[in-house]
JSON list of C-alpha atoms and ligand atoms in Angstrom, two decimals:
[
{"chain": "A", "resi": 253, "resn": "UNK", "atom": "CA", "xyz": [-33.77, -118.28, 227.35]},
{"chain": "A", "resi": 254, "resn": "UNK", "atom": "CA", "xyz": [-35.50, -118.50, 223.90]},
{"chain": "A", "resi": 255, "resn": "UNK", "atom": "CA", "xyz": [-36.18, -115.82, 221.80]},
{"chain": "A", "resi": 256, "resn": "UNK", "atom": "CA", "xyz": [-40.02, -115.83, 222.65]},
{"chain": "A", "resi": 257, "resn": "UNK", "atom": "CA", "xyz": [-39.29, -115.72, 226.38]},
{"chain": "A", "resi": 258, "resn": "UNK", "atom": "CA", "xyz": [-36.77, -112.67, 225.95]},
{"chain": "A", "resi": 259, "resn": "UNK", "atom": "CA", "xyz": [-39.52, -111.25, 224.00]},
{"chain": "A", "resi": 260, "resn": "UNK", "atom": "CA", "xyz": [-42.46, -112.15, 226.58]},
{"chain": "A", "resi": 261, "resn": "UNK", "atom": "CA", "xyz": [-40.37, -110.98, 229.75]},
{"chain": "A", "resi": 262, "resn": "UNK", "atom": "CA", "xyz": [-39.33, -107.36, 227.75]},
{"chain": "A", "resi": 263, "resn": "UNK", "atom": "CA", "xyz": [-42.44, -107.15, 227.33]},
{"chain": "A", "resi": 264, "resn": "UNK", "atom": "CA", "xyz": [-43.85, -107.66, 230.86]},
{"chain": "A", "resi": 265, "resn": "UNK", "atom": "CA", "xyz": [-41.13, -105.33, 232.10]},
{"chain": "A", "resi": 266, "resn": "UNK", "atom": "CA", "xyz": [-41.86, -102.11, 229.85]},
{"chain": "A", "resi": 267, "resn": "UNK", "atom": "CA", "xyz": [-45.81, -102.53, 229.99]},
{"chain": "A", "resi": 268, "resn": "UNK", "atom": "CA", "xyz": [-48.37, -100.42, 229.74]},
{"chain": "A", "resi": 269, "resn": "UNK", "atom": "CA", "xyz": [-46.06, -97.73, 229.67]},
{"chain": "A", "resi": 270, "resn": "UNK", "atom": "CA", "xyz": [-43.80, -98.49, 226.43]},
{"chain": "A", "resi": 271, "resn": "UNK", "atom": "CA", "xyz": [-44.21, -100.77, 223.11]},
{"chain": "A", "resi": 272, "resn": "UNK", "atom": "CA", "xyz": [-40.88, -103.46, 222.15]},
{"chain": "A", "resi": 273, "resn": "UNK", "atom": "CA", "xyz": [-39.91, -103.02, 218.50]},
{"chain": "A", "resi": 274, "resn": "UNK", "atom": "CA", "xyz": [-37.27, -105.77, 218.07]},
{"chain": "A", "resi": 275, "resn": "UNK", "atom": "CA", "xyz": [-34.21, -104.99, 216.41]},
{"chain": "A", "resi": 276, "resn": "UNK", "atom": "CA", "xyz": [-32.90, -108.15, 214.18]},
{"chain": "A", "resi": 277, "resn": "UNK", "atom": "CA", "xyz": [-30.04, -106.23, 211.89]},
{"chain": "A", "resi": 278, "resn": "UNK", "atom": "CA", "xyz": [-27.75, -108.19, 211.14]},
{"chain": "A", "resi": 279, "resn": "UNK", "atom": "CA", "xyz": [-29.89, -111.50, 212.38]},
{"chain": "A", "resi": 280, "resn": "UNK", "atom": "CA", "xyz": [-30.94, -114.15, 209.86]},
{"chain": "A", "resi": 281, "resn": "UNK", "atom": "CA", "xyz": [-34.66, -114.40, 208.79]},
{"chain": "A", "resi": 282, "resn": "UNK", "atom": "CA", "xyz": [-35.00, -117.85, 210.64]},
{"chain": "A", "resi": 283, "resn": "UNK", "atom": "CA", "xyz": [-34.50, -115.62, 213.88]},
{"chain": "A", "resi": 284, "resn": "UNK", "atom": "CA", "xyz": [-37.23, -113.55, 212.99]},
{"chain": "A", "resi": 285, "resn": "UNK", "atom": "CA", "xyz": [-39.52, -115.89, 212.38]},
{"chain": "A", "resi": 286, "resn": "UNK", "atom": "CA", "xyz": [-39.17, -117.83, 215.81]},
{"chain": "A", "resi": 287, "resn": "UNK", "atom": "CA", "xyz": [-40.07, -114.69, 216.88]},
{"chain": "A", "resi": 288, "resn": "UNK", "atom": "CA", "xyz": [-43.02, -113.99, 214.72]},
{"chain": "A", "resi": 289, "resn": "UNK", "atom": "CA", "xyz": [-44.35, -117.35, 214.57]},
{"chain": "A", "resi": 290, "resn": "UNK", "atom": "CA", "xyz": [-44.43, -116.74, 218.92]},
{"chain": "A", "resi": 291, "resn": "UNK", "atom": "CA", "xyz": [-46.93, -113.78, 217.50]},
{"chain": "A", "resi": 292, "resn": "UNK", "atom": "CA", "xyz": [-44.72, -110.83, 217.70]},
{"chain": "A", "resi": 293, "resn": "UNK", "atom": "CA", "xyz": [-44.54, -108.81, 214.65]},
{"chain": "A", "resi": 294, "resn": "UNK", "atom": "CA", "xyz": [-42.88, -105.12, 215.11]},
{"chain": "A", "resi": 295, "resn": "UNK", "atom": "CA", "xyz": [-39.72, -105.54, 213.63]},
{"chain": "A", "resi": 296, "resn": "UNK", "atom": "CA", "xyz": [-36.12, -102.53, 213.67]},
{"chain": "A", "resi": 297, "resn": "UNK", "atom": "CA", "xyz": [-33.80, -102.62, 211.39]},
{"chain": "A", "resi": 298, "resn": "UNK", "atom": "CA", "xyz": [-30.95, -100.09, 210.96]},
{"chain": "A", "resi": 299, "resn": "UNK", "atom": "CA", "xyz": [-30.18, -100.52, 207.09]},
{"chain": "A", "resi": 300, "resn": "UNK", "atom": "CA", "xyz": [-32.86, -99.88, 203.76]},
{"chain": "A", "resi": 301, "resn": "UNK", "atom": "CA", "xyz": [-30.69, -102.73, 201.57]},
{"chain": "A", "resi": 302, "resn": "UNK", "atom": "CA", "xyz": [-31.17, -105.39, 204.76]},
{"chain": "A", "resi": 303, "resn": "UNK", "atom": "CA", "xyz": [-34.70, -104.04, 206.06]},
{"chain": "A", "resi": 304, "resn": "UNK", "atom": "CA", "xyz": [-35.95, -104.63, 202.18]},
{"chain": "A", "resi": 305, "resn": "UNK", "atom": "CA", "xyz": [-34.49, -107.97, 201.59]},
{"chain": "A", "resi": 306, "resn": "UNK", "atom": "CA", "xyz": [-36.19, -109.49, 205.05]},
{"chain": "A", "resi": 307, "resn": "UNK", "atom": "CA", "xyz": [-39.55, -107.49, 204.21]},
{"chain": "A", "resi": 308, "resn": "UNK", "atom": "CA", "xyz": [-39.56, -109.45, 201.06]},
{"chain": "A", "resi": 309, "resn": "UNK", "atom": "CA", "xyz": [-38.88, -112.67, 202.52]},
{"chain": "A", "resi": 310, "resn": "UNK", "atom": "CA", "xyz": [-40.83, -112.34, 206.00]},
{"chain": "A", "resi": 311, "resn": "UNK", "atom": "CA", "xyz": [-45.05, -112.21, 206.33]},
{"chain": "A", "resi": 312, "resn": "UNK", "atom": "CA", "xyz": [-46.83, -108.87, 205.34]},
{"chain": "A", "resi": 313, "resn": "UNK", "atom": "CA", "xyz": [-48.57, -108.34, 208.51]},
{"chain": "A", "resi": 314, "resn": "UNK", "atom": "CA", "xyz": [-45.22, -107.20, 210.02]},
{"chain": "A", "resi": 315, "resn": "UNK", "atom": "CA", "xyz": [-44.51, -103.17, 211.59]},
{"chain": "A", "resi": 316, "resn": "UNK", "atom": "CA", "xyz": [-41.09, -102.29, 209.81]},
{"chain": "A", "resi": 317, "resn": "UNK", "atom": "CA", "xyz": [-39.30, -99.42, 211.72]},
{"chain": "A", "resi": 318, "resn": "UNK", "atom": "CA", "xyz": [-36.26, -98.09, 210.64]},
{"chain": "A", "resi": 319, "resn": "UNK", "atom": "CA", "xyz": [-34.15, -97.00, 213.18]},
{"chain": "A", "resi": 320, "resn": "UNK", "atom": "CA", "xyz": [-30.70, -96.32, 211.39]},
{"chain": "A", "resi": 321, "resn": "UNK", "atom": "CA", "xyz": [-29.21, -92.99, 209.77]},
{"chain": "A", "resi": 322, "resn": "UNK", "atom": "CA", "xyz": [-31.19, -92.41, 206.41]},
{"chain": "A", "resi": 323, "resn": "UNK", "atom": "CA", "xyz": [-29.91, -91.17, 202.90]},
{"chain": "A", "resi": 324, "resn": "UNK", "atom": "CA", "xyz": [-32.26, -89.62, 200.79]},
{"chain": "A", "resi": 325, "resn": "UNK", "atom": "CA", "xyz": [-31.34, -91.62, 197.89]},
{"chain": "A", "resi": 326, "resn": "UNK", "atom": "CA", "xyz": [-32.75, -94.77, 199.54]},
{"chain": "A", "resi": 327, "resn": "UNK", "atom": "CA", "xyz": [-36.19, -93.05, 201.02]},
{"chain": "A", "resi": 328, "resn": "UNK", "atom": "CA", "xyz": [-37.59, -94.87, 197.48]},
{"chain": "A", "resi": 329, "resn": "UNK", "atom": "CA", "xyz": [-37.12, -98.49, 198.71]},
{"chain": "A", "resi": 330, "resn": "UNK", "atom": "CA", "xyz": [-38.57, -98.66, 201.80]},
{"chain": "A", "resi": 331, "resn": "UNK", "atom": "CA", "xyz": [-41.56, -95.86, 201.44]},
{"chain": "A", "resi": 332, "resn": "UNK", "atom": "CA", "xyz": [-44.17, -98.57, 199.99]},
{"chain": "A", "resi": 333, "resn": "UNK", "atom": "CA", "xyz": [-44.14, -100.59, 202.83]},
{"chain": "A", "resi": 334, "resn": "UNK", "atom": "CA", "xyz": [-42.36, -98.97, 206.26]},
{"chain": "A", "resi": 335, "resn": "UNK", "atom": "CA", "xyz": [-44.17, -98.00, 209.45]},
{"chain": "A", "resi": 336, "resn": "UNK", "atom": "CA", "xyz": [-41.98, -95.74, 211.21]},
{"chain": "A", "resi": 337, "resn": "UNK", "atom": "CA", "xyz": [-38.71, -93.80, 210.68]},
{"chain": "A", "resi": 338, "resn": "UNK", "atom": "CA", "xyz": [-37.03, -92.61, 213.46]},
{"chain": "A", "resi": 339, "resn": "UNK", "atom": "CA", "xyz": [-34.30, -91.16, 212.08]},
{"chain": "A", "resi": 340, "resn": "UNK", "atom": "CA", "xyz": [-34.72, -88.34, 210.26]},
{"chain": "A", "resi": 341, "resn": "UNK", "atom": "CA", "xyz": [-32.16, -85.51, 211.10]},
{"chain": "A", "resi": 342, "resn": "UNK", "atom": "CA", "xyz": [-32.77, -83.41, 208.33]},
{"chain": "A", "resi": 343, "resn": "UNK", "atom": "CA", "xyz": [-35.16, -81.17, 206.15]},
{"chain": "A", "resi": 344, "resn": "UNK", "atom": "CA", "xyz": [-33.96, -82.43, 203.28]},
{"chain": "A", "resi": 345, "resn": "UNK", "atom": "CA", "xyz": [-34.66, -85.85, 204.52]},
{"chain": "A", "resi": 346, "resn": "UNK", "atom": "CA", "xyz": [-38.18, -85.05, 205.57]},
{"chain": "A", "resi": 347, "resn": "UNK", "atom": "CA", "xyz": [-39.24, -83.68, 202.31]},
{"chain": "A", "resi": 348, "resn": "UNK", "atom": "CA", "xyz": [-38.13, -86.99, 200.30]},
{"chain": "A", "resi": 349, "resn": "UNK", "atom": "CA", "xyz": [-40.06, -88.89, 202.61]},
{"chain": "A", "resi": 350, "resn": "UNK", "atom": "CA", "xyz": [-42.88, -87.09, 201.38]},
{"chain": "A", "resi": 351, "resn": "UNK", "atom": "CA", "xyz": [-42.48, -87.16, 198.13]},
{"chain": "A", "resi": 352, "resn": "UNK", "atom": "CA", "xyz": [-41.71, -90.95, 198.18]},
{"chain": "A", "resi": 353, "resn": "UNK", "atom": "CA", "xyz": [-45.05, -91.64, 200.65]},
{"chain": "A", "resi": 354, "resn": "UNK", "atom": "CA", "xyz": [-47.28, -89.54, 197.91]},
{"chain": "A", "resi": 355, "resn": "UNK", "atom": "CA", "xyz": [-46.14, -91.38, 195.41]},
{"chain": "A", "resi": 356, "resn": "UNK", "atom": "CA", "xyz": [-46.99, -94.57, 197.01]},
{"chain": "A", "resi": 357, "resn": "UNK", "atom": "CA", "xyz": [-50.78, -92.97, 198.36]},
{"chain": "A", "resi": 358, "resn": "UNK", "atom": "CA", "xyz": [-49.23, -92.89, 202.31]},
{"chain": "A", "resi": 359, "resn": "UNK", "atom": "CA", "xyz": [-48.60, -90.90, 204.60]},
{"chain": "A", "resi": 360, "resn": "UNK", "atom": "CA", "xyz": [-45.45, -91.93, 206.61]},
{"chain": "A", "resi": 361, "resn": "UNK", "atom": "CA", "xyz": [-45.26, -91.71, 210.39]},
{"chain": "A", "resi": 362, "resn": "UNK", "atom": "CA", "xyz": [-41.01, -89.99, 211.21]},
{"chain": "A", "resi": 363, "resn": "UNK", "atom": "CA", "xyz": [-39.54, -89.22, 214.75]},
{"chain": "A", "resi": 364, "resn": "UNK", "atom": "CA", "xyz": [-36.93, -86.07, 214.58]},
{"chain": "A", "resi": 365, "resn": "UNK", "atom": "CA", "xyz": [-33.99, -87.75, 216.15]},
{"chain": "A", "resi": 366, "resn": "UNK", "atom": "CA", "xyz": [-32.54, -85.39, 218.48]},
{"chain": "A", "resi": 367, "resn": "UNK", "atom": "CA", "xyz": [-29.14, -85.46, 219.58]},
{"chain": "A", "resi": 368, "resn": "UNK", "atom": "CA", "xyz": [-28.41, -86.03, 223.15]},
{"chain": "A", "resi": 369, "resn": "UNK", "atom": "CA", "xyz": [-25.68, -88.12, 223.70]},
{"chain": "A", "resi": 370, "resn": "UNK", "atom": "CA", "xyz": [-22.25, -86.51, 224.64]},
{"chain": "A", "resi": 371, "resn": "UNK", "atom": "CA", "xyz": [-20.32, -88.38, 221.69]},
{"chain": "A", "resi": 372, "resn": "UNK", "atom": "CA", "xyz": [-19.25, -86.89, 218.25]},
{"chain": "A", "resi": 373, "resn": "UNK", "atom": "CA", "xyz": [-20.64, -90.09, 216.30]},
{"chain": "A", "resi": 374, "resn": "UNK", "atom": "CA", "xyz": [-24.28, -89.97, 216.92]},
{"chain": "A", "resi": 375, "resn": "UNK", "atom": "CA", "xyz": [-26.85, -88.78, 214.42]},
{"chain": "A", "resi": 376, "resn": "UNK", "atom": "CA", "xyz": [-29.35, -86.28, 215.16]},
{"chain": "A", "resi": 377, "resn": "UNK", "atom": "CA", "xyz": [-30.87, -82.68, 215.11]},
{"chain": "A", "resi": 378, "resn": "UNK", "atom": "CA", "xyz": [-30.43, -79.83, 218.17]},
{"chain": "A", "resi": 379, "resn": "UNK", "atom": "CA", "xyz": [-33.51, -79.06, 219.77]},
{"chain": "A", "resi": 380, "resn": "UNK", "atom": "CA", "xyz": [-33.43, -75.87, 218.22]},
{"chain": "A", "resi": 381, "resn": "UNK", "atom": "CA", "xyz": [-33.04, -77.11, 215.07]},
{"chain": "A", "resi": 382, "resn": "UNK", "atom": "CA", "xyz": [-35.74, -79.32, 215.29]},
{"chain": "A", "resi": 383, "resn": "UNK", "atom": "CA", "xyz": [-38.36, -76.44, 216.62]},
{"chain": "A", "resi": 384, "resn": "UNK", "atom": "CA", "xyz": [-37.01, -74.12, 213.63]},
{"chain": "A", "resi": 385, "resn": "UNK", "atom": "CA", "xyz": [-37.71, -77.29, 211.77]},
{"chain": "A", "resi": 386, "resn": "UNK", "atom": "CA", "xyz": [-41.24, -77.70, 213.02]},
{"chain": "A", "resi": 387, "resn": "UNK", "atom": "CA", "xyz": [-41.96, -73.94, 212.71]},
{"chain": "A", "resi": 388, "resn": "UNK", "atom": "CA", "xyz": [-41.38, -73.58, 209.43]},
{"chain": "A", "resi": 389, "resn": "UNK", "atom": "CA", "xyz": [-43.90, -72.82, 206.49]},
{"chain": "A", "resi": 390, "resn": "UNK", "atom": "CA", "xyz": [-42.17, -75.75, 204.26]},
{"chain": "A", "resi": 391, "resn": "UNK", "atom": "CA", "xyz": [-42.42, -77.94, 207.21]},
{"chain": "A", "resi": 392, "resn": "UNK", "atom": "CA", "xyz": [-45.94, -77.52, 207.72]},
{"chain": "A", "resi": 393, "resn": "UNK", "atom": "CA", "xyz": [-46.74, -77.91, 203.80]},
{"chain": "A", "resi": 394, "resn": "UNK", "atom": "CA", "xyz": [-45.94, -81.36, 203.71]},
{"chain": "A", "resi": 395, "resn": "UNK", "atom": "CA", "xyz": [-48.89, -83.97, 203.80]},
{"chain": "A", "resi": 396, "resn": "UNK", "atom": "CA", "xyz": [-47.54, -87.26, 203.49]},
{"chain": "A", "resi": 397, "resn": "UNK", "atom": "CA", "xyz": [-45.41, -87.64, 206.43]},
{"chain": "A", "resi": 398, "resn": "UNK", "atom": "CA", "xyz": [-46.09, -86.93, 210.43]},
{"chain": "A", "resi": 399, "resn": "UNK", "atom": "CA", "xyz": [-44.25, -86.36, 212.61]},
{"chain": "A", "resi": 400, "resn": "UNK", "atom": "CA", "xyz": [-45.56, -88.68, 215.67]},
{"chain": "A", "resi": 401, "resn": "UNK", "atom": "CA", "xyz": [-42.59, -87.98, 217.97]},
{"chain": "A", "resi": 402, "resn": "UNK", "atom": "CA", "xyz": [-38.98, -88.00, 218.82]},
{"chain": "A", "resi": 403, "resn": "UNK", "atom": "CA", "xyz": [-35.92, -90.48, 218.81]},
{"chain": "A", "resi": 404, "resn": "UNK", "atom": "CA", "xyz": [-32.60, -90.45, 220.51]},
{"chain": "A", "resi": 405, "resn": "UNK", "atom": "CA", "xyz": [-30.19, -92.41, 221.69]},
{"chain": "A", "resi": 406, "resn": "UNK", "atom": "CA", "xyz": [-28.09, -92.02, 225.46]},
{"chain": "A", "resi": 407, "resn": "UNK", "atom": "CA", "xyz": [-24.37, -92.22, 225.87]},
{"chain": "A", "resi": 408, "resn": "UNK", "atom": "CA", "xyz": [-22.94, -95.79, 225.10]},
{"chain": "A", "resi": 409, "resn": "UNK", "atom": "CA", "xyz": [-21.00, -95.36, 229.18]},
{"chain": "A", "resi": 410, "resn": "UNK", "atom": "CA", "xyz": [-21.50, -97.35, 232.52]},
{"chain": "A", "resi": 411, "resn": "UNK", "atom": "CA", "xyz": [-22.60, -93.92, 234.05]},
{"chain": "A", "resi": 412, "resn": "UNK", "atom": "CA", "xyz": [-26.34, -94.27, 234.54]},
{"chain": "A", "resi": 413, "resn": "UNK", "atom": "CA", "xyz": [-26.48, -91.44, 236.14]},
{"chain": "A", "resi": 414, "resn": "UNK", "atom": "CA", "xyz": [-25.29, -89.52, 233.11]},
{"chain": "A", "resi": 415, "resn": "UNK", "atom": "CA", "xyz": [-27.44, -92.03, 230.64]},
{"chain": "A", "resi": 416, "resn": "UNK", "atom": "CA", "xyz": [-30.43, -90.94, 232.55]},
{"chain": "A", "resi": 417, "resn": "UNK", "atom": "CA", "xyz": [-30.03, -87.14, 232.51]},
{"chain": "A", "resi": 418, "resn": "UNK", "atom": "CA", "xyz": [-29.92, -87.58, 228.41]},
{"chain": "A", "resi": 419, "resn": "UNK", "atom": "CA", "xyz": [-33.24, -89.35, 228.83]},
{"chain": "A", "resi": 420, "resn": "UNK", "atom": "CA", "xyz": [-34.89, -86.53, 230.97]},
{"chain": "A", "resi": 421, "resn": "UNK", "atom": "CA", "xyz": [-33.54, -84.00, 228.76]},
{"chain": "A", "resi": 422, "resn": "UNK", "atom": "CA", "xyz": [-35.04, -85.50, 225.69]},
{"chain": "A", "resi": 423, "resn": "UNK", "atom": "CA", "xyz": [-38.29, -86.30, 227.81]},
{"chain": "A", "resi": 424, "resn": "UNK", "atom": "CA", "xyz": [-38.23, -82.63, 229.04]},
{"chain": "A", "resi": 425, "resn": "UNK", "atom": "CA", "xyz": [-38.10, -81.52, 225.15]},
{"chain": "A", "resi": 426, "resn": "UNK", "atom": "CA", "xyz": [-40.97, -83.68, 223.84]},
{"chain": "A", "resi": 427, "resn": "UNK", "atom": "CA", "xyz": [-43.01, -82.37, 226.40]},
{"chain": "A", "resi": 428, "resn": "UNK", "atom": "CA", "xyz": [-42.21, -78.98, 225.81]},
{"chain": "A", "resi": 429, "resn": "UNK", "atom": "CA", "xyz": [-43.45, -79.84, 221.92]},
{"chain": "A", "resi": 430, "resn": "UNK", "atom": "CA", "xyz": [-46.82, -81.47, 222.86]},
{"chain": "A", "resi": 431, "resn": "UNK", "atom": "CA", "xyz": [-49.20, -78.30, 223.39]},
{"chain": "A", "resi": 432, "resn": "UNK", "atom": "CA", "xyz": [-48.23, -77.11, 219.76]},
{"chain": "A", "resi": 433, "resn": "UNK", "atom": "CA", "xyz": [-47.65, -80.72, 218.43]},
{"chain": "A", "resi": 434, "resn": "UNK", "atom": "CA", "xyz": [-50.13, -82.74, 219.43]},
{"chain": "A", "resi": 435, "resn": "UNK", "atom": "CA", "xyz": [-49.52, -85.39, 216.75]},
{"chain": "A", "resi": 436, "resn": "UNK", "atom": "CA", "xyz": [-46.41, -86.21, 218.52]},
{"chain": "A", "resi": 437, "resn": "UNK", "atom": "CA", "xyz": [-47.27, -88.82, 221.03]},
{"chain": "A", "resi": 438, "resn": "UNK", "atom": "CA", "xyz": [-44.18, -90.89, 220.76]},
{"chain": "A", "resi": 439, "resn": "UNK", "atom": "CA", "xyz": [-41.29, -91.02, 222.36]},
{"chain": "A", "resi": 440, "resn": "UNK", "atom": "CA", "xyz": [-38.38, -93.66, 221.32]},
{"chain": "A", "resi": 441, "resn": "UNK", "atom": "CA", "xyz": [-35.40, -94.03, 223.46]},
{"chain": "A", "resi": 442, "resn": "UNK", "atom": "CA", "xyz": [-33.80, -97.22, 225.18]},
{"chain": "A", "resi": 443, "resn": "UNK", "atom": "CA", "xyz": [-32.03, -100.07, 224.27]},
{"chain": "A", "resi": 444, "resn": "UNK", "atom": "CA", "xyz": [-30.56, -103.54, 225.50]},
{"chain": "A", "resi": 445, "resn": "UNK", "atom": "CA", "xyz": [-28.37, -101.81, 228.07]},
{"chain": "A", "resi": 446, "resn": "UNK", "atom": "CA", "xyz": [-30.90, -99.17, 229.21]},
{"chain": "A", "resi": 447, "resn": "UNK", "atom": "CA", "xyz": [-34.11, -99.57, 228.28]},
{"chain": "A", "resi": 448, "resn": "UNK", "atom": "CA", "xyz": [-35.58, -99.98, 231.64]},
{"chain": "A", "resi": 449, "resn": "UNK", "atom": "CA", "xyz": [-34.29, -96.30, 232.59]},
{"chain": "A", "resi": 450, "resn": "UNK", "atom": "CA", "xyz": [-35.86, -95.20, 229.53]},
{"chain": "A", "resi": 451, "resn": "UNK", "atom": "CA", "xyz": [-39.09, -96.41, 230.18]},
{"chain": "A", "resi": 452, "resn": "UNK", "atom": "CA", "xyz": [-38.86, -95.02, 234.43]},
{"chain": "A", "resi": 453, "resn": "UNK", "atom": "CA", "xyz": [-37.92, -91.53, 232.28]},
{"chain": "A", "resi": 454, "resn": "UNK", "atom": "CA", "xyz": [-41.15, -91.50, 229.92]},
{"chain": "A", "resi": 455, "resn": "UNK", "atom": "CA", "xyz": [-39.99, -93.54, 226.76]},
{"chain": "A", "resi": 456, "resn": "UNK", "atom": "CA", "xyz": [-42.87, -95.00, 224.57]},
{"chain": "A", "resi": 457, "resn": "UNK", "atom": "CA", "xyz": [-40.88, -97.55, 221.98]},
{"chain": "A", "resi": 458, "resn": "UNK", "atom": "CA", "xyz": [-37.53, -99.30, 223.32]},
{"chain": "A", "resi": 459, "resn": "UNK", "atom": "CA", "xyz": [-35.58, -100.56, 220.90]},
{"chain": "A", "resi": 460, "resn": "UNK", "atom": "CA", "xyz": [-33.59, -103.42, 221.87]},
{"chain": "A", "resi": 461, "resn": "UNK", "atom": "CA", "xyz": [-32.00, -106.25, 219.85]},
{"chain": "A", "resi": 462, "resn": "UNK", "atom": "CA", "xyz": [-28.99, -108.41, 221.55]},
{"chain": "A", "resi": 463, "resn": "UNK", "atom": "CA", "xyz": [-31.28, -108.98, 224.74]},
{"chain": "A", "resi": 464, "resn": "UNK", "atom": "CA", "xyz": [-33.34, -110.73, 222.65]},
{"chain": "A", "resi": 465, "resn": "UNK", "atom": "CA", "xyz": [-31.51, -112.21, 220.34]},
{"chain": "A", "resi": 466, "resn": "UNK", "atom": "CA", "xyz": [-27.50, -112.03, 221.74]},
{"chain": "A", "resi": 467, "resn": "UNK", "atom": "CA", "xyz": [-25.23, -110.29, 221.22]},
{"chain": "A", "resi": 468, "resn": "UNK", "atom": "CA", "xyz": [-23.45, -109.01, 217.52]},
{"chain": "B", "resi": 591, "resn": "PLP", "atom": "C1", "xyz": [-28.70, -101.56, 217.10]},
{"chain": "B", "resi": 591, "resn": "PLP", "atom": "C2", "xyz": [-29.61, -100.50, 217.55]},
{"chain": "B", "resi": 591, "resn": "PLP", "atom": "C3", "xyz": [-30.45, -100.69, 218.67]},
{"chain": "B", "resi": 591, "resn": "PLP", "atom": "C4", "xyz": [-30.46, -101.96, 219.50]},
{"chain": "B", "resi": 591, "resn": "PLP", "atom": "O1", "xyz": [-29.25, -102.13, 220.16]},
{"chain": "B", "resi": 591, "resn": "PLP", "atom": "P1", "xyz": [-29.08, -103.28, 221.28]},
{"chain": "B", "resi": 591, "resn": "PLP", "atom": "O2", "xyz": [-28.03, -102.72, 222.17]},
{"chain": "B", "resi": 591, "resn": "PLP", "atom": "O3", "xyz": [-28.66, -104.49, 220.58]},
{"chain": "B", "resi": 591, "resn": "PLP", "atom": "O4", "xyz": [-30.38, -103.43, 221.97]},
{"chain": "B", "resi": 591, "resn": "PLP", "atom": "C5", "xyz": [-31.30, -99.65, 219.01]},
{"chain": "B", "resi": 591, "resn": "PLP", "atom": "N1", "xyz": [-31.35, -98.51, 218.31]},
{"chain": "B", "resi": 591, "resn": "PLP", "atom": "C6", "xyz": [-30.56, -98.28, 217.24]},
{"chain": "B", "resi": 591, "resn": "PLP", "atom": "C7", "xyz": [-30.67, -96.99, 216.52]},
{"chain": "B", "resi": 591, "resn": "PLP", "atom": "C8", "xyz": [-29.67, -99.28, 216.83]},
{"chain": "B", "resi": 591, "resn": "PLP", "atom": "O5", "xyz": [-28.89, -99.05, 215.76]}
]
């Protein structure tokens, strides 16, 4: 199958319920134009340096989300021009976002990435770090970011059972958020290998990449 008709059937299979956001890292630009030239044009990418260079070489009509762990030092690159981050797992973090998105005149839609996987490698704030996060007067000073949701990512193991537990935990969290949050309306979890769970368990954005464009 093409990439449009990976695209067009991922599509079919997550709607209404959840959006596609296409993750090309490590794919060449040509990929991502077949893709955009078949109209689709909400792009992941897991690294600033890579997500910059195809920005610059790609149309400007294009969603950029990035989807990879963060450094603060590289907030600066990406803040003129990104649509989402979904992985910030820090304060810190947060609070160069907004400094980067005021001095570009934005405000910059984040998802707290929470952990929920049962792996040591995996990025991403506890739940109760990320309600003393939201609860806190610092927090709720900033103005040019929002925080329009939550990321995380399941167990990389054949055990759907176990993969879809993670899901309903993290769905089970974001709507414990929502009556004190309502900004946060988004909800990104799912991938190639499990992205139709996700959506069955109340995920808003999958992210998948080698089921549209093979494998790595
Ligand atoms: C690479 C990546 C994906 C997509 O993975 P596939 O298994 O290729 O669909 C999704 N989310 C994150 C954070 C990634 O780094």
């Amino acid at each position: 199958m093409s990439i449009a008709e990976n695209i067009q059937r991922i599509k079919a299979e997550i709607a209404p319920k959840a959006r596609l956001i296409a993750v090309t890292k490590t794919k060449p630009v040509e990929m991502l134009m077949e893709a955009y030239e078949a109209g689709f044009k909400r792009y992941g990418e897991n690294k600033v340096q890579e997500m910059v260079t195809k920005y610059e070489q790609m149309p400007k009509d294009i969603e950029w989300h990035l989807i990879g762990h963060l450094q603060t030092n590289k907030v600066k690159y990406i803040a003129p021009f990104v649509a989402m981050i979904h992985s910030v797992d820090s304060f810190k973090l947060l609070q160069e976002i907004n400094k980067q998105a005021a001095k570009n005149n934005r405000v910059i839609d984040c998802l707290l990435q929470i952990f929920i996987a049962q792996e040591e490698t995996k990025f991403g704030l506890s739940a109760e770090e990320a309600n003393e996060l939201l609860a806190s007067d610092e927090f709720k000073a900033l103005e040019n970011i929002r925080i329009v949701g939550l990321m995380g990512m399941a167990s990389n193991t054949e055990n759907e059972d176990q993969v879809r537990q993670e899901f309903k935990g993290l769905k089970q969290f974001f709507d414990s958020l929502q009556a004190a949050h309502p900004s946060m309306i988004e909800l990104s979890m799912g991938m190639s290998g499990d992205y139709l769970l996700a959506v069955e368990e109340g995920s808003t954005l999958v992210r998948v990449g080698s089921a549209i464009f093979g494998s790595r």
